[in-house]
PDB file of C-alpha atoms in Angstrom:
ATOM      1  CA  UNK T   1      55.516  20.066 196.158  1.00 77.00           C
ATOM      2  CA  UNK T   2      56.299  21.547 192.549  1.00 82.00           C
ATOM      3  CA  UNK T   3      58.251  19.609 189.719  1.00 92.00           C
ATOM      4  CA  UNK T   4      58.583  16.137 188.848  1.00 96.00           C
ATOM      5  CA  UNK T   5      55.941  13.861 191.016  1.00 97.00           C
ATOM      6  CA  UNK T   6      55.807  10.536 190.150  1.00 98.00           C
ATOM      7  CA  UNK T   7      52.304   8.964 191.901  1.00 98.00           C
ATOM      8  CA  UNK T   8      53.664   5.776 192.820  1.00 99.00           C
ATOM      9  CA  UNK T   9      52.245   2.410 192.192  1.00 99.00           C
ATOM     10  CA  UNK T  10      51.322   0.161 194.980  1.00 99.00           C
ATOM     11  CA  UNK T  11      52.331  -3.487 194.792  1.00 98.00           C
ATOM     12  CA  UNK T  12      50.375  -6.579 195.624  1.00 98.00           C
ATOM     13  CA  UNK T  13      51.890  -9.923 195.432  1.00 97.00           C
ATOM     14  CA  UNK T  14      50.500 -13.100 194.007  1.00 96.00           C
ATOM     15  CA  UNK T  15      48.300 -13.257 197.040  1.00 97.00           C
ATOM     16  CA  UNK T  16      47.144  -9.865 196.335  1.00 97.00           C
ATOM     17  CA  UNK T  17      48.741  -8.994 199.835  1.00 98.00           C
ATOM     18  CA  UNK T  18      50.652  -5.669 200.136  1.00 98.00           C
ATOM     19  CA  UNK T  19      54.356  -5.893 198.988  1.00 98.00           C
ATOM     20  CA  UNK T  20      56.166  -3.666 201.503  1.00 98.00           C
ATOM     21  CA  UNK T  21      59.652  -4.465 200.278  1.00 98.00           C
ATOM     22  CA  UNK T  22      58.659  -4.172 196.706  1.00 98.00           C
ATOM     23  CA  UNK T  23      57.578  -0.234 197.053  1.00 98.00           C
ATOM     24  CA  UNK T  24      60.380   0.426 199.025  1.00 98.00           C
ATOM     25  CA  UNK T  25      62.359  -0.547 196.500  1.00 97.00           C
ATOM     26  CA  UNK T  26      60.140   1.358 193.446  1.00 98.00           C
ATOM     27  CA  UNK T  27      60.215   4.307 195.632  1.00 98.00           C
ATOM     28  CA  UNK T  28      64.174   4.410 195.688  1.00 97.00           C
ATOM     29  CA  UNK T  29      64.278   3.649 191.834  1.00 97.00           C
ATOM     30  CA  UNK T  30      62.095   6.846 191.191  1.00 98.00           C
ATOM     31  CA  UNK T  31      64.375   9.123 192.951  1.00 97.00           C
ATOM     32  CA  UNK T  32      67.675   7.348 191.860  1.00 96.00           C
ATOM     33  CA  UNK T  33      66.024   8.318 188.132  1.00 96.00           C
ATOM     34  CA  UNK T  34      65.876  12.077 189.211  1.00 96.00           C
ATOM     35  CA  UNK T  35      61.880  12.085 190.303  1.00 97.00           C
ATOM     36  CA  UNK T  36      61.663  15.134 192.904  1.00 96.00           C
ATOM     37  CA  UNK T  37      58.615  13.977 194.901  1.00 96.00           C
ATOM     38  CA  UNK T  38      56.873  10.925 195.374  1.00 98.00           C
ATOM     39  CA  UNK T  39      52.490  10.921 195.901  1.00 98.00           C
ATOM     40  CA  UNK T  40      51.672   8.003 197.729  1.00 98.00           C
ATOM     41  CA  UNK T  41      48.055   6.995 197.336  1.00 98.00           C
ATOM     42  CA  UNK T  42      46.932   8.417 194.042  1.00 97.00           C
ATOM     43  CA  UNK T  43      44.498   6.612 191.739  1.00 97.00           C
ATOM     44  CA  UNK T  44      47.918   4.980 190.416  1.00 98.00           C
ATOM     45  CA  UNK T  45      48.383   3.758 193.904  1.00 98.00           C
ATOM     46  CA  UNK T  46      44.779   2.261 193.727  1.00 98.00           C
ATOM     47  CA  UNK T  47      44.219   4.172 196.867  1.00 96.00           C
ATOM     48  CA  UNK T  48      40.669   2.958 196.964  1.00 94.00           C
ATOM     49  CA  UNK T  49      41.788  -0.883 196.578  1.00 97.00           C
ATOM     50  CA  UNK T  50      43.331  -0.423 200.472  1.00 98.00           C
ATOM     51  CA  UNK T  51      41.895  -0.958 204.438  1.00 97.00           C
ATOM     52  CA  UNK T  52      42.912   2.291 206.460  1.00 97.00           C
ATOM     53  CA  UNK T  53      45.608   0.388 207.920  1.00 98.00           C
ATOM     54  CA  UNK T  54      47.097  -0.568 205.063  1.00 98.00           C
ATOM     55  CA  UNK T  55      46.974   3.173 203.389  1.00 99.00           C
ATOM     56  CA  UNK T  56      49.042   4.051 206.728  1.00 98.00           C
ATOM     57  CA  UNK T  57      51.303   0.909 206.195  1.00 98.00           C
ATOM     58  CA  UNK T  58      52.102   2.497 202.396  1.00 99.00           C
ATOM     59  CA  UNK T  59      52.578   6.199 203.320  1.00 98.00           C
ATOM     60  CA  UNK T  60      55.184   5.270 206.246  1.00 98.00           C
ATOM     61  CA  UNK T  61      57.000   2.914 203.547  1.00 98.00           C
ATOM     62  CA  UNK T  62      57.339   5.286 200.943  1.00 98.00           C
ATOM     63  CA  UNK T  63      58.242   8.226 203.572  1.00 98.00           C
ATOM     64  CA  UNK T  64      60.928   5.866 204.926  1.00 97.00           C
ATOM     65  CA  UNK T  65      63.016   5.267 201.460  1.00 96.00           C
ATOM     66  CA  UNK T  66      61.122   8.416 200.510  1.00 92.00           C
ATOM     67  CA  UNK T  67      64.117  10.871 201.621  1.00 84.00           C
ATOM     68  CA  UNK T  68      61.096  13.353 203.118  1.00 82.00           C
ATOM     69  CA  UNK T  69      59.778  13.985 199.824  1.00 90.00           C
ATOM     70  CA  UNK T  70      56.243  12.349 199.997  1.00 97.00           C
ATOM     71  CA  UNK T  71      52.487  13.784 199.566  1.00 98.00           C
ATOM     72  CA  UNK T  72      49.595  11.483 200.863  1.00 98.00           C
ATOM     73  CA  UNK T  73      46.417  11.028 198.983  1.00 98.00           C
ATOM     74  CA  UNK T  74      43.694  10.954 200.916  1.00 98.00           C
ATOM     75  CA  UNK T  75      40.228   9.144 199.109  1.00 96.00           C
ATOM     76  CA  UNK T  76      37.624   9.319 202.257  1.00 96.00           C
ATOM     77  CA  UNK T  77      33.935  10.864 201.817  1.00 94.00           C
ATOM     78  CA  UNK T  78      33.488  12.128 205.025  1.00 96.00           C
ATOM     79  CA  UNK T  79      35.072  14.887 207.005  1.00 97.00           C
ATOM     80  CA  UNK T  80      36.097  13.113 209.954  1.00 98.00           C
ATOM     81  CA  UNK T  81      37.302  10.357 208.210  1.00 98.00           C
ATOM     82  CA  UNK T  82      39.744  12.357 206.309  1.00 98.00           C
ATOM     83  CA  UNK T  83      40.514  14.424 209.039  1.00 98.00           C
ATOM     84  CA  UNK T  84      41.417  11.503 210.891  1.00 98.00           C
ATOM     85  CA  UNK T  85      43.324   9.516 208.291  1.00 98.00           C
ATOM     86  CA  UNK T  86      45.175  12.602 207.702  1.00 98.00           C
ATOM     87  CA  UNK T  87      46.434  13.055 211.468  1.00 98.00           C
ATOM     88  CA  UNK T  88      47.578   9.514 211.104  1.00 99.00           C
ATOM     89  CA  UNK T  89      49.710  10.278 207.745  1.00 98.00           C
ATOM     90  CA  UNK T  90      51.102  13.662 209.275  1.00 98.00           C
ATOM     91  CA  UNK T  91      52.309  10.912 212.200  1.00 98.00           C
ATOM     92  CA  UNK T  92      54.142   8.406 210.036  1.00 98.00           C
ATOM     93  CA  UNK T  93      56.267  11.078 208.721  1.00 97.00           C
ATOM     94  CA  UNK T  94      53.933  12.430 205.681  1.00 98.00           C
ATOM     95  CA  UNK T  95      55.130  16.014 203.969  1.00 97.00           C
ATOM     96  CA  UNK T  96      51.940  17.117 201.982  1.00 98.00           C
ATOM     97  CA  UNK T  97      48.635  15.876 201.579  1.00 99.00           C
ATOM     98  CA  UNK T  98      46.367  15.572 198.643  1.00 98.00           C
ATOM     99  CA  UNK T  99      42.655  14.578 198.849  1.00 98.00           C
ATOM    100  CA  UNK T 100      39.755  14.462 195.886  1.00 97.00           C
ATOM    101  CA  UNK T 101      36.734  15.930 196.962  1.00 96.00           C
ATOM    102  CA  UNK T 102      33.837  14.063 198.379  1.00 94.00           C
ATOM    103  CA  UNK T 103      31.628  11.886 195.593  1.00 90.00           C
ATOM    104  CA  UNK T 104      29.000   8.957 195.954  1.00 86.00           C
ATOM    105  CA  UNK T 105      27.159  11.501 198.546  1.00 87.00           C
ATOM    106  CA  UNK T 106      28.067  14.804 197.154  1.00 86.00           C
ATOM    107  CA  UNK T 107      28.021  18.458 198.904  1.00 93.00           C
ATOM    108  CA  UNK T 108      27.559  21.937 197.833  1.00 95.00           C
ATOM    109  CA  UNK T 109      30.363  24.921 197.803  1.00 95.00           C
ATOM    110  CA  UNK T 110      30.366  24.718 201.663  1.00 97.00           C
ATOM    111  CA  UNK T 111      30.646  21.790 201.899  1.00 97.00           C
ATOM    112  CA  UNK T 112      33.594  21.397 199.954  1.00 98.00           C
ATOM    113  CA  UNK T 113      35.863  24.272 201.678  1.00 98.00           C
ATOM    114  CA  UNK T 114      34.568  22.889 205.006  1.00 98.00           C
ATOM    115  CA  UNK T 115      36.062  19.394 203.940  1.00 98.00           C
ATOM    116  CA  UNK T 116      39.320  20.852 202.905  1.00 98.00           C
ATOM    117  CA  UNK T 117      39.479  23.146 206.238  1.00 98.00           C
ATOM    118  CA  UNK T 118      39.062  19.811 208.349  1.00 98.00           C
ATOM    119  CA  UNK T 119      42.288  18.579 206.870  1.00 98.00           C
ATOM    120  CA  UNK T 120      44.280  21.135 206.972  1.00 98.00           C
ATOM    121  CA  UNK T 121      43.923  21.652 210.532  1.00 98.00           C
ATOM    122  CA  UNK T 122      46.551  18.746 211.102  1.00 98.00           C
ATOM    123  CA  UNK T 123      49.187  21.539 210.264  1.00 97.00           C
ATOM    124  CA  UNK T 124      50.519  19.991 206.585  1.00 98.00           C
ATOM    125  CA  UNK T 125      49.997  21.635 203.250  1.00 98.00           C
ATOM    126  CA  UNK T 126      46.915  20.157 201.762  1.00 98.00           C
ATOM    127  CA  UNK T 127      46.841  19.919 197.443  1.00 98.00           C
ATOM    128  CA  UNK T 128      43.107  19.397 195.772  1.00 98.00           C
ATOM    129  CA  UNK T 129      43.594  16.203 193.280  1.00 98.00           C
ATOM    130  CA  UNK T 130      40.827  17.709 190.885  1.00 96.00           C
ATOM    131  CA  UNK T 131      40.105  15.018 188.140  1.00 96.00           C
ATOM    132  CA  UNK T 132      36.515  15.413 186.895  1.00 94.00           C
ATOM    133  CA  UNK T 133      36.404  12.394 184.915  1.00 92.00           C
ATOM    134  CA  UNK T 134      36.404   9.929 188.067  1.00 91.00           C
ATOM    135  CA  UNK T 135      34.971  12.184 190.725  1.00 93.00           C
ATOM    136  CA  UNK T 136      32.065  12.655 188.498  1.00 92.00           C
ATOM    137  CA  UNK T 137      32.282  16.926 188.998  1.00 93.00           C
ATOM    138  CA  UNK T 138      34.705  19.839 188.058  1.00 94.00           C
ATOM    139  CA  UNK T 139      35.832  21.305 191.092  1.00 96.00           C
ATOM    140  CA  UNK T 140      34.275  24.362 191.866  1.00 96.00           C
ATOM    141  CA  UNK T 141      36.062  27.403 190.670  1.00 96.00           C
ATOM    142  CA  UNK T 142      34.774  29.437 193.292  1.00 97.00           C
ATOM    143  CA  UNK T 143      35.418  27.535 196.036  1.00 97.00           C
ATOM    144  CA  UNK T 144      39.084  26.729 194.817  1.00 97.00           C
ATOM    145  CA  UNK T 145      39.331  30.117 195.224  1.00 97.00           C
ATOM    146  CA  UNK T 146      38.596  30.602 198.687  1.00 97.00           C
ATOM    147  CA  UNK T 147      40.276  27.524 199.573  1.00 98.00           C
ATOM    148  CA  UNK T 148      43.770  28.972 198.493  1.00 98.00           C
ATOM    149  CA  UNK T 149      42.693  33.083 199.485  1.00 96.00           C
ATOM    150  CA  UNK T 150      42.519  31.714 202.974  1.00 96.00           C
ATOM    151  CA  UNK T 151      45.639  29.360 203.033  1.00 96.00           C
ATOM    152  CA  UNK T 152      43.712  26.214 203.362  1.00 98.00           C
ATOM    153  CA  UNK T 153      45.145  24.696 200.548  1.00 98.00           C
ATOM    154  CA  UNK T 154      48.733  25.210 198.513  1.00 98.00           C
ATOM    155  CA  UNK T 155      48.085  24.017 195.453  1.00 97.00           C
ATOM    156  CA  UNK T 156      46.376  21.440 192.877  1.00 98.00           C
ATOM    157  CA  UNK T 157      46.870  18.554 190.754  1.00 97.00           C
ATOM    158  CA  UNK T 158      44.564  18.782 188.077  1.00 96.00           C
ATOM    159  CA  UNK T 159      43.903  15.410 185.574  1.00 96.00           C
ATOM    160  CA  UNK T 160      42.283  16.465 182.127  1.00 95.00           C
ATOM    161  CA  UNK T 161      42.903  16.794 178.472  1.00 95.00           C
ATOM    162  CA  UNK T 162      41.618  20.613 178.565  1.00 96.00           C
ATOM    163  CA  UNK T 163      44.717  22.459 178.628  1.00 96.00           C
ATOM    164  CA  UNK T 164      42.098  25.565 178.013  1.00 97.00           C
ATOM    165  CA  UNK T 165      40.273  24.615 181.100  1.00 96.00           C
ATOM    166  CA  UNK T 166      43.851  24.052 183.258  1.00 96.00           C
ATOM    167  CA  UNK T 167      45.189  26.848 182.365  1.00 97.00           C
ATOM    168  CA  UNK T 168      42.040  29.344 183.345  1.00 96.00           C
ATOM    169  CA  UNK T 169      41.477  27.323 186.802  1.00 96.00           C
ATOM    170  CA  UNK T 170      45.152  27.905 187.903  1.00 96.00           C
ATOM    171  CA  UNK T 171      45.163  31.896 186.830  1.00 96.00           C
ATOM    172  CA  UNK T 172      42.110  32.377 188.703  1.00 96.00           C
ATOM    173  CA  UNK T 173      43.598  30.306 191.962  1.00 96.00           C
ATOM    174  CA  UNK T 174      46.693  32.557 191.258  1.00 95.00           C
ATOM    175  CA  UNK T 175      44.611  35.632 191.404  1.00 95.00           C
ATOM    176  CA  UNK T 176      43.924  34.029 195.172  1.00 95.00           C
ATOM    177  CA  UNK T 177      47.726  33.456 195.964  1.00 95.00           C
ATOM    178  CA  UNK T 178      50.526  33.884 193.295  1.00 95.00           C
ATOM    179  CA  UNK T 179      52.546  31.082 195.205  1.00 95.00           C
ATOM    180  CA  UNK T 180      49.810  28.662 194.551  1.00 97.00           C
ATOM    181  CA  UNK T 181      51.335  25.623 192.606  1.00 96.00           C
ATOM    182  CA  UNK T 182      49.725  23.906 189.948  1.00 97.00           C
ATOM    183  CA  UNK T 183      50.762  20.630 188.678  1.00 98.00           C
ATOM    184  CA  UNK T 184      49.334  18.868 185.108  1.00 98.00           C
ATOM    185  CA  UNK T 185      48.029  15.405 185.519  1.00 97.00           C
ATOM    186  CA  UNK T 186      47.278  14.601 182.348  1.00 97.00           C
ATOM    187  CA  UNK T 187      50.491  13.053 180.881  1.00 97.00           C
ATOM    188  CA  UNK T 188      49.937  13.657 177.317  1.00 97.00           C
ATOM    189  CA  UNK T 189      50.259  17.339 178.141  1.00 98.00           C
ATOM    190  CA  UNK T 190      53.137  17.465 180.414  1.00 98.00           C
ATOM    191  CA  UNK T 191      55.291  19.667 177.786  1.00 98.00           C
ATOM    192  CA  UNK T 192      52.280  21.990 177.154  1.00 98.00           C
ATOM    193  CA  UNK T 193      51.521  22.702 180.432  1.00 98.00           C
ATOM    194  CA  UNK T 194      54.762  23.600 181.663  1.00 97.00           C
ATOM    195  CA  UNK T 195      55.817  25.585 178.592  1.00 97.00           C
ATOM    196  CA  UNK T 196      52.255  27.457 179.568  1.00 96.00           C
ATOM    197  CA  UNK T 197      53.039  28.468 183.210  1.00 95.00           C
ATOM    198  CA  UNK T 198      52.634  25.067 185.341  1.00 97.00           C
ATOM    199  CA  UNK T 199      54.741  24.590 188.542  1.00 97.00           C
ATOM    200  CA  UNK T 200      54.786  20.844 187.499  1.00 96.00           C
ATOM    201  CA  UNK T 201      53.429  17.137 186.757  1.00 98.00           C
ATOM    202  CA  UNK T 202      52.301  14.317 188.373  1.00 98.00           C
ATOM    203  CA  UNK T 203      52.892  11.334 186.055  1.00 98.00           C
ATOM    204  CA  UNK T 204      51.935   7.907 186.433  1.00 98.00           C
ATOM    205  CA  UNK T 205      54.195   7.066 183.339  1.00 98.00           C
ATOM    206  CA  UNK T 206      57.160   7.779 185.154  1.00 98.00           C
ATOM    207  CA  UNK T 207      56.846   4.384 187.030  1.00 98.00           C
ATOM    208  CA  UNK T 208      57.587   3.225 183.652  1.00 98.00           C
ATOM    209  CA  UNK T 209      59.764   5.809 182.196  1.00 98.00           C
ATOM    210  CA  UNK T 210      60.917   8.298 184.937  1.00 98.00           C
ATOM    211  CA  UNK T 211      64.017   9.420 182.626  1.00 98.00           C
ATOM    212  CA  UNK T 212      61.277  10.482 179.915  1.00 98.00           C
ATOM    213  CA  UNK T 213      59.182  12.404 182.303  1.00 98.00           C
ATOM    214  CA  UNK T 214      62.192  14.385 184.021  1.00 98.00           C
ATOM    215  CA  UNK T 215      63.979  14.918 179.929  1.00 98.00           C
ATOM    216  CA  UNK T 216      60.385  16.906 179.240  1.00 98.00           C
ATOM    217  CA  UNK T 217      60.452  18.501 182.212  1.00 97.00           C
ATOM    218  CA  UNK T 218      63.960  19.371 182.328  1.00 97.00           C
ATOM    219  CA  UNK T 219      64.235  20.360 178.759  1.00 98.00           C
ATOM    220  CA  UNK T 220      61.266  22.337 178.544  1.00 97.00           C
ATOM    221  CA  UNK T 221      62.237  24.505 181.750  1.00 96.00           C
ATOM    222  CA  UNK T 222      65.077  25.111 179.642  1.00 96.00           C
ATOM    223  CA  UNK T 223      63.177  26.206 176.806  1.00 96.00           C
ATOM    224  CA  UNK T 224      63.910  23.615 174.186  1.00 98.00           C
ATOM    225  CA  UNK T 225      60.724  22.674 173.037  1.00 97.00           C
ATOM    226  CA  UNK T 226      61.799  21.278 170.005  1.00 97.00           C
ATOM    227  CA  UNK T 227      63.272  18.388 171.669  1.00 98.00           C
ATOM    228  CA  UNK T 228      60.624  18.751 174.831  1.00 98.00           C
ATOM    229  CA  UNK T 229      57.985  17.916 172.009  1.00 98.00           C
ATOM    230  CA  UNK T 230      60.161  14.826 170.671  1.00 97.00           C
ATOM    231  CA  UNK T 231      59.785  13.153 174.336  1.00 98.00           C
ATOM    232  CA  UNK T 232      56.371  14.013 174.563  1.00 98.00           C
ATOM    233  CA  UNK T 233      55.265  12.014 171.630  1.00 97.00           C
ATOM    234  CA  UNK T 234      56.861   9.339 173.494  1.00 97.00           C
ATOM    235  CA  UNK T 235      55.293   9.333 176.303  1.00 97.00           C
ATOM    236  CA  UNK T 236      52.107  10.033 174.967  1.00 98.00           C
ATOM    237  CA  UNK T 237      52.786   6.746 172.732  1.00 97.00           C
ATOM    238  CA  UNK T 238      53.194   4.950 175.791  1.00 97.00           C
ATOM    239  CA  UNK T 239      50.415   6.296 178.025  1.00 97.00           C
ATOM    240  CA  UNK T 240      47.943   5.746 175.067  1.00 97.00           C
ATOM    241  CA  UNK T 241      49.397   2.036 174.828  1.00 96.00           C
ATOM    242  CA  UNK T 242      48.934   1.593 178.980  1.00 97.00           C
ATOM    243  CA  UNK T 243      45.255   3.103 178.870  1.00 95.00           C
ATOM    244  CA  UNK T 244      43.805   0.463 176.396  1.00 93.00           C
ATOM    245  CA  UNK T 245      43.191  -1.724 179.566  1.00 92.00           C
ATOM    246  CA  UNK T 246      42.965  -1.867 183.521  1.00 95.00           C
ATOM    247  CA  UNK T 247      44.548   0.825 185.036  1.00 96.00           C
ATOM    248  CA  UNK T 248      47.094   0.744 186.430  1.00 98.00           C
ATOM    249  CA  UNK T 249      47.237  -3.344 185.483  1.00 97.00           C
ATOM    250  CA  UNK T 250      48.764  -2.489 181.992  1.00 98.00           C
ATOM    251  CA  UNK T 251      51.100   0.293 183.389  1.00 98.00           C
ATOM    252  CA  UNK T 252      52.249  -2.183 186.237  1.00 98.00           C
ATOM    253  CA  UNK T 253      53.018  -4.800 183.422  1.00 97.00           C
ATOM    254  CA  UNK T 254      55.044  -1.980 181.804  1.00 97.00           C
ATOM    255  CA  UNK T 255      56.992  -1.828 184.887  1.00 97.00           C
ATOM    256  CA  UNK T 256      57.586  -5.536 184.972  1.00 96.00           C
ATOM    257  CA  UNK T 257      58.995  -5.789 181.196  1.00 96.00           C
ATOM    258  CA  UNK T 258      61.330  -2.522 182.370  1.00 96.00           C
ATOM    259  CA  UNK T 259      62.606  -5.037 185.454  1.00 96.00           C
ATOM    260  CA  UNK T 260      60.797  -2.762 187.827  1.00 96.00           C
ATOM    261  CA  UNK T 261      59.246  -4.822 190.796  1.00 91.00           C
ATOM    262  CA  UNK T 262      55.446  -3.345 190.153  1.00 95.00           C
ATOM    263  CA  UNK T 263      53.750  -6.144 191.574  1.00 97.00           C
ATOM    264  CA  UNK T 264      50.530  -7.216 190.572  1.00 96.00           C
ATOM    265  CA  UNK T 265      47.063  -5.020 190.927  1.00 97.00           C
ATOM    266  CA  UNK T 266      43.835  -6.286 193.463  1.00 97.00           C
ATOM    267  CA  UNK T 267      40.726  -7.852 191.784  1.00 97.00           C
ATOM    268  CA  UNK T 268      39.313  -7.156 189.463  1.00 98.00           C
ATOM    269  CA  UNK T 269      41.563  -5.086 187.914  1.00 97.00           C
ATOM    270  CA  UNK T 270      43.812  -6.926 185.842  1.00 96.00           C
ATOM    271  CA  UNK T 271      45.727  -7.291 182.389  1.00 95.00           C
ATOM    272  CA  UNK T 272      45.706 -10.208 180.002  1.00 95.00           C
ATOM    273  CA  UNK T 273      48.895 -11.413 178.051  1.00 95.00           C
ATOM    274  CA  UNK T 274      47.528 -10.347 174.706  1.00 95.00           C
ATOM    275  CA  UNK T 275      46.817  -6.893 176.023  1.00 95.00           C
ATOM    276  CA  UNK T 276      50.350  -6.791 178.084  1.00 95.00           C
ATOM    277  CA  UNK T 277      51.938  -8.235 174.165  1.00 96.00           C
ATOM    278  CA  UNK T 278      50.652  -5.052 172.717  1.00 95.00           C
ATOM    279  CA  UNK T 279      52.632  -2.532 174.971  1.00 96.00           C
ATOM    280  CA  UNK T 280      55.604  -4.672 175.067  1.00 96.00           C
ATOM    281  CA  UNK T 281      55.369  -4.166 171.575  1.00 96.00           C
ATOM    282  CA  UNK T 282      55.112  -0.427 171.593  1.00 96.00           C
ATOM    283  CA  UNK T 283      58.038  -0.365 174.506  1.00 96.00           C
ATOM    284  CA  UNK T 284      60.369  -2.215 172.145  1.00 95.00           C
ATOM    285  CA  UNK T 285      59.292   0.032 169.290  1.00 94.00           C
ATOM    286  CA  UNK T 286      60.468   2.980 171.778  1.00 92.00           C
ATOM    287  CA  UNK T 287      63.547   1.437 172.477  1.00 92.00           C
ATOM    288  CA  UNK T 288      62.473   1.024 176.077  1.00 89.00           C
TER     289      UNK T 288
END
């Protein structure tokens, strides 16, 4: 997995039931707009709001519409459950896997390494999802180095506002294996990260404005940083408006504003007419 990745939303209807038809529509829409990979069941996909059966249904649906480039998210704390889910994802056609490290019941570096080794046994490429703000700790660099060196993990999505930390950890991992893929998970740093060697981005804002994410990445790859930064400024404005409320509730509201069927969130995540209005005002000013 590298390049332009969008962590797709998981649409729910008014009864908070899965809307698989809408999920298929969003998947096809993203691919039409130039998105290269779809990540199912990340933070944007409300992966902690679904049952095991629902998670497999989501991955199967995205695979059916995703033309083979689907990375499936795992958020289990036990190696047993994580490996079980990984096997089910593989069985329904996921191309690659991504998982946060264990949280709540914390373990040491050996435990983290064994956790990822158990998932890798399914035979698909595995990515680390490093999101310290929600997991509660930074992924240990020495554990990452060991996992990369031994071929257990293929890359990392790192969601951080600290560009220096992103670059430092990426460089350390690439010392272990130069084919390690680093993906920036902070939408406000897409251009900065790719201009400095990141292999791609995982951008939630791509659910709303995929054309802007595609433009930002392609302009940066082409060395046109002046124009890329103009697009980045638009994405930053959009993201900051969306992040003023529950996430991804306002992101889904922004999708509705553009006529894309992102559905509702499961409770307690919600948006209000006032918060949605503020997002719509920002989007209108941007020409979205």
